[in-house]
Amino acid sequence: MLLELFQRVRKVLLTPTRFLPEGSGALQLRARPPSSSGWCRRCRRGGPGAGMLLPPLLPPLLPLLLLPALAQGHRPAVLRLGLRDSPRAEVSPAFLSLTLDASLARDPRYVALLSNSKLRALATALSPGFLRFGGTETDFLIFDPNKDSTSEEKILWEFQAQQEACGSRPAFAAVEKVLLAQWPSQEKMILAEQNRKKHKNTTITKNTLDILYSFANCSGFHLIFGLNALLRKGGLQWDSSNAQALLDYCASQRYNISWELGNEPNSFRKKSGIHIDGFQLGQDFIHLRQLLNNYALYQHAKLYGPDVGQPRKHTRRLLRSFLKSGGKVIDSVTWHHYYVNGQSATRGDFLSPEVLDSFATAIYEVLEIVGQTVPDKKVWLGETSSAYGGGAPRLSNTYVAGFMWLDKLGLSARQGIDVVMRQVFFGAGTYHLVDANFEPLPDYWLSLLYKKLVGTKVLQVSLAGANKRKLRVYLHCTSSLNPKYREGDVTLFALNLYNVTQHLELPDYLSSKHVDQYLLLPHGKENILSRSIELNGHVLRMLDDETLPELVEKPLGPGGLLGLPAFSYGFYVIKNAKAFACI
């Protein structure tokens, strides 16, 4: 008898049911008054079995029985959407942009890999945007217009001269195969130099610039090129003679490029022994602006800087001094951010609300300085990823990295960062979007979905019924470039840092609306450490070297809850939401 009752109650309790107020018809557990004798609890349910009494041995087991029910049937978090409000912020159409690290040219032969048709197809799918060529190696690159290019660069450029400018280069495949076989040892050398902070000058040639510009231009990106800021006269003033030689060549080829000068000047002393303060750096930028004005093609070219690192005390002081000195000549203020050290990062860091929240503090500190010095300037994240030092091995290239990346995109737009440049599209380390075999990694597919679904206008969103630090939500107008959707549609994206499924409930006035779900989950036994990803249950992979898969939505009927499994993230397009700011 007891066993039968136990099984019947367990079956009821494990049924996925939301616990609602009395009178809703849901299961209710109620204690009898202390004066009652015999049975100590009733299990009351509107329907068959009402009034069934539970024996006194059962109550101690109830908490254990309730755990699965609570996990499956807790109240959903209720969304509050600002659909009648003006946009909270509006970002650049090139908000999600990319970088190529200058270390790719540490041996310029490897720049020729940018001609790969698969790599170009993957880049094109993320366009339009900016493509920044910069990084630590920027300040160790010397342009020599008279030096012979590497044989690989020469061969590639000869093929290009004979064929359509942006066409494929099948004849280069044999050379490319050799380069790919040698890349692992080159990558190891690059990362070792970075860790030792020992850098050597490298010479680049005309063909290096040609291939780089061709990749950006043919992929639909605007190239931003970082000039060497460590070339100095007497250790103080910037020596612009090498920059002038490079500008001469680019102007002669009619290359439409924007410019930067130096990378992370806050660490110049550490990597070169040269100390440049903010005032002097500002004067160097004024000098570069004057130099650009000498070229008809570059009189109106954009200039960005100073590409400082994290806003720590010394860096904040340098940024403020730079902006006072030369801030008037730059078009946007650039800074860099990484959450953690790639050498010591853990899986827990990637799932930590505290780590994710630290980025908001950094944004505030930078915006405060800019607001006090050059309040009319936009602020860009000129280089950013999960972990510095090339990324965190077996973390930065897996599904779990998406929590840092998607939250960074959401927070940046919400707090007024105009452009976010992802380090790197392709190159050394593990924080790349595309690996050394030209295979797209989870953050690539996440970036692609973001580009396809998320528009430039940021809307207000909050939730009740869950910890907002562990269930993180963002809301934008849906991308106007997506033919599936119309004006007034909105895109919600959410990250679940709970270890159980969470449900989101739309407000009553949206209960009749249809929703398209784009749920991203890891594929394979590695779970969140997988380098493969599923969209709505289908593994994302290229169909061939030049064809990406269709990103197929899962339609959800009106009135349902939006389910987000433990440790996952996804996008939800709410159709016909009629958001005021999106019309």
Coordinates of C-alpha atoms in Angstrom, one line a residue, residues 31-238:
A31 CA -0.2 21.2 5.8
R32 CA -3.1 20.5 8.1
P33 CA -3.4 22.5 11.4
P34 CA -1.2 21.3 14.2
S35 CA -4.3 20.1 16.1
S36 CA -5.1 17.5 13.5
S37 CA -4.1 13.9 14.2
G38 CA -3.3 11.0 12.0
W39 CA -2.2 12.1 8.6
C40 CA 0.0 15.2 8.6
R41 CA -0.4 16.4 5.0
R42 CA -3.0 16.3 2.2
C43 CA -2.2 16.1 -1.4
R44 CA -5.0 18.0 -3.1
R45 CA -5.5 18.3 -6.8
G46 CA -8.4 19.6 -8.8
G47 CA -9.7 16.4 -10.5
P48 CA -9.5 12.7 -9.8
G49 CA -7.8 11.7 -6.6
A50 CA -8.7 14.9 -4.8
G51 CA -8.4 14.5 -1.0
M52 CA -5.9 11.6 -1.2
L53 CA -4.1 11.4 2.2
L54 CA -0.4 10.8 2.4
P55 CA 0.9 8.5 5.2
P56 CA 3.1 10.1 7.9
L57 CA 6.2 8.2 6.6
L58 CA 6.1 10.1 3.3
P59 CA 6.7 13.8 4.3
P60 CA 10.4 13.4 4.9
L61 CA 10.7 12.1 1.4
L62 CA 8.8 15.0 -0.1
P63 CA 11.8 17.4 -0.5
L64 CA 13.7 14.8 -2.4
L65 CA 10.7 14.1 -4.6
L66 CA 10.1 17.8 -5.2
L67 CA 13.6 18.5 -6.5
P68 CA 13.1 17.2 -10.0
A69 CA 9.7 18.8 -10.2
L70 CA 11.1 22.2 -9.1
A71 CA 14.0 21.9 -11.6
Q72 CA 11.6 21.2 -14.4
G73 CA 8.6 23.2 -13.3
H74 CA 9.8 26.4 -11.7
R75 CA 8.2 29.7 -12.6
P76 CA 9.5 31.1 -15.9
A77 CA 11.3 34.4 -15.9
V78 CA 9.0 37.1 -17.2
L79 CA 10.5 39.4 -19.9
R80 CA 9.8 43.1 -19.9
L81 CA 10.5 44.6 -23.3
G82 CA 10.7 48.3 -24.1
L83 CA 8.9 48.2 -27.4
R84 CA 7.3 51.6 -27.1
D85 CA 10.5 53.4 -26.1
S86 CA 13.1 55.1 -28.2
P87 CA 16.3 53.1 -28.8
R88 CA 18.6 52.9 -25.8
A89 CA 21.5 53.1 -28.2
E90 CA 22.4 52.7 -31.9
V91 CA 25.6 51.2 -33.2
S92 CA 27.5 51.2 -36.4
P93 CA 26.3 48.9 -39.3
A94 CA 29.8 47.5 -39.0
F95 CA 29.4 46.8 -35.3
L96 CA 30.7 43.3 -35.5
S97 CA 34.0 43.6 -37.3
L98 CA 37.2 41.5 -37.5
T99 CA 40.9 41.6 -37.1
L100 CA 43.9 39.9 -38.7
D101 CA 46.9 39.9 -36.3
A102 CA 50.1 41.5 -37.8
S103 CA 51.9 38.3 -36.6
L104 CA 50.6 36.6 -39.7
A105 CA 53.2 38.7 -41.6
R106 CA 56.0 37.7 -39.1
D107 CA 57.0 35.5 -42.1
P108 CA 55.2 37.2 -45.0
R109 CA 54.9 33.9 -46.9
Y110 CA 51.9 33.0 -44.7
V111 CA 50.0 36.1 -45.8
A112 CA 49.5 34.2 -49.1
L113 CA 47.1 31.9 -47.2
L114 CA 44.5 34.7 -47.4
S115 CA 43.9 33.8 -51.0
N116 CA 42.2 30.6 -50.0
S117 CA 38.7 30.5 -51.5
K118 CA 37.1 28.9 -48.4
L119 CA 38.6 31.5 -46.1
R120 CA 37.3 34.2 -48.4
A121 CA 33.8 32.7 -48.5
L122 CA 33.7 32.6 -44.7
A123 CA 34.9 36.2 -44.4
T124 CA 32.4 37.4 -47.0
A125 CA 29.5 35.9 -45.1
L126 CA 30.4 38.2 -42.1
S127 CA 30.6 41.3 -44.3
P128 CA 30.2 44.3 -44.3
G129 CA 32.6 45.4 -41.6
F130 CA 36.1 46.7 -40.8
L131 CA 39.1 44.4 -41.1
R132 CA 41.9 45.7 -38.8
F133 CA 45.4 44.6 -39.5
G134 CA 47.3 45.3 -36.3
G135 CA 48.5 43.9 -33.0
T136 CA 51.9 43.8 -31.2
E137 CA 53.8 42.9 -34.4
T138 CA 52.5 46.2 -36.0
D139 CA 55.3 48.0 -34.2
F140 CA 57.9 45.7 -35.7
L141 CA 56.9 45.7 -39.3
I142 CA 59.1 47.7 -41.8
F143 CA 57.9 48.4 -45.3
D144 CA 60.6 48.1 -48.0
P145 CA 59.2 49.0 -51.5
N146 CA 62.5 47.8 -53.1
K147 CA 62.8 44.4 -51.6
D148 CA 61.8 41.2 -53.4
S149 CA 58.7 39.5 -52.1
T150 CA 58.8 35.9 -50.9
S151 CA 58.4 33.4 -53.7
E152 CA 54.9 32.4 -52.4
E153 CA 53.7 36.0 -52.6
K154 CA 55.2 36.5 -56.0
I155 CA 53.6 33.3 -57.4
L156 CA 50.2 34.3 -56.0
W157 CA 50.3 37.8 -57.3
E158 CA 51.3 36.6 -60.8
F159 CA 48.2 34.4 -60.8
Q160 CA 46.1 37.3 -59.7
A161 CA 47.5 39.5 -62.6
Q162 CA 46.4 36.8 -65.1
Q163 CA 42.9 36.2 -63.7
E164 CA 39.9 37.9 -62.3
A165 CA 40.9 40.0 -59.3
C166 CA 38.6 38.3 -56.8
G167 CA 38.5 34.9 -58.5
S168 CA 39.7 31.6 -57.0
R169 CA 43.3 30.5 -57.4
P170 CA 43.2 26.7 -57.9
A171 CA 46.7 26.8 -59.4
F172 CA 48.0 28.1 -56.1
A173 CA 46.7 25.0 -54.2
A174 CA 50.0 23.1 -54.2
V175 CA 51.9 26.1 -52.7
E176 CA 49.1 26.5 -50.2
K177 CA 49.4 22.9 -49.1
V178 CA 53.1 23.3 -48.3
L179 CA 52.4 26.5 -46.3
L180 CA 49.7 24.8 -44.3
A181 CA 52.0 21.9 -43.5
Q182 CA 54.6 24.4 -42.2
W183 CA 52.1 26.6 -40.3
P184 CA 52.1 24.7 -37.0
S185 CA 55.8 25.3 -36.4
Q186 CA 55.4 29.0 -37.4
E187 CA 52.4 29.4 -35.0
K188 CA 54.5 27.9 -32.2
M189 CA 57.3 30.4 -32.8
I190 CA 54.8 33.3 -32.9
L191 CA 53.2 32.3 -29.6
A192 CA 56.6 31.7 -28.0
E193 CA 57.8 35.2 -29.0
Q194 CA 54.6 36.7 -27.6
N195 CA 55.1 34.9 -24.3
R196 CA 58.7 35.9 -24.0
K197 CA 57.9 39.4 -25.1
K198 CA 60.9 39.3 -27.5
H199 CA 60.1 40.8 -30.8
K200 CA 62.2 41.3 -34.0
N201 CA 61.6 43.6 -36.9
T202 CA 60.1 42.0 -40.0
T203 CA 60.2 43.4 -43.5
I204 CA 57.0 43.5 -45.6
T205 CA 56.9 44.3 -49.3
K206 CA 54.5 45.6 -51.9
N207 CA 53.0 42.2 -52.5
T208 CA 52.3 41.8 -48.8
L209 CA 50.1 44.9 -49.0
D210 CA 48.6 43.8 -52.3
I211 CA 47.4 40.4 -50.9
L212 CA 46.2 42.0 -47.7
Y213 CA 44.2 44.6 -49.5
S214 CA 42.8 42.1 -52.0
F215 CA 41.5 39.9 -49.1
A216 CA 39.7 42.7 -47.4
N217 CA 38.3 44.2 -50.6
C218 CA 37.2 40.9 -52.2
S219 CA 35.5 39.9 -48.9
G220 CA 33.5 43.1 -48.5
F221 CA 35.6 44.6 -45.7
H222 CA 37.2 48.0 -45.3
L223 CA 40.9 47.7 -44.3
I224 CA 42.3 49.5 -41.3
F225 CA 46.1 49.3 -41.4
G226 CA 48.3 49.8 -38.3
L227 CA 51.5 51.8 -38.9
N228 CA 54.7 51.2 -36.9
A229 CA 54.8 53.7 -34.0
L230 CA 58.2 52.6 -32.5
L231 CA 60.2 54.1 -35.3
R232 CA 61.6 57.1 -33.4
K233 CA 64.0 60.1 -34.0
G234 CA 66.3 60.3 -31.0
G235 CA 64.0 58.1 -29.1
L236 CA 61.2 60.7 -28.9
Q237 CA 59.5 62.0 -32.0
W238 CA 57.9 59.6 -34.4

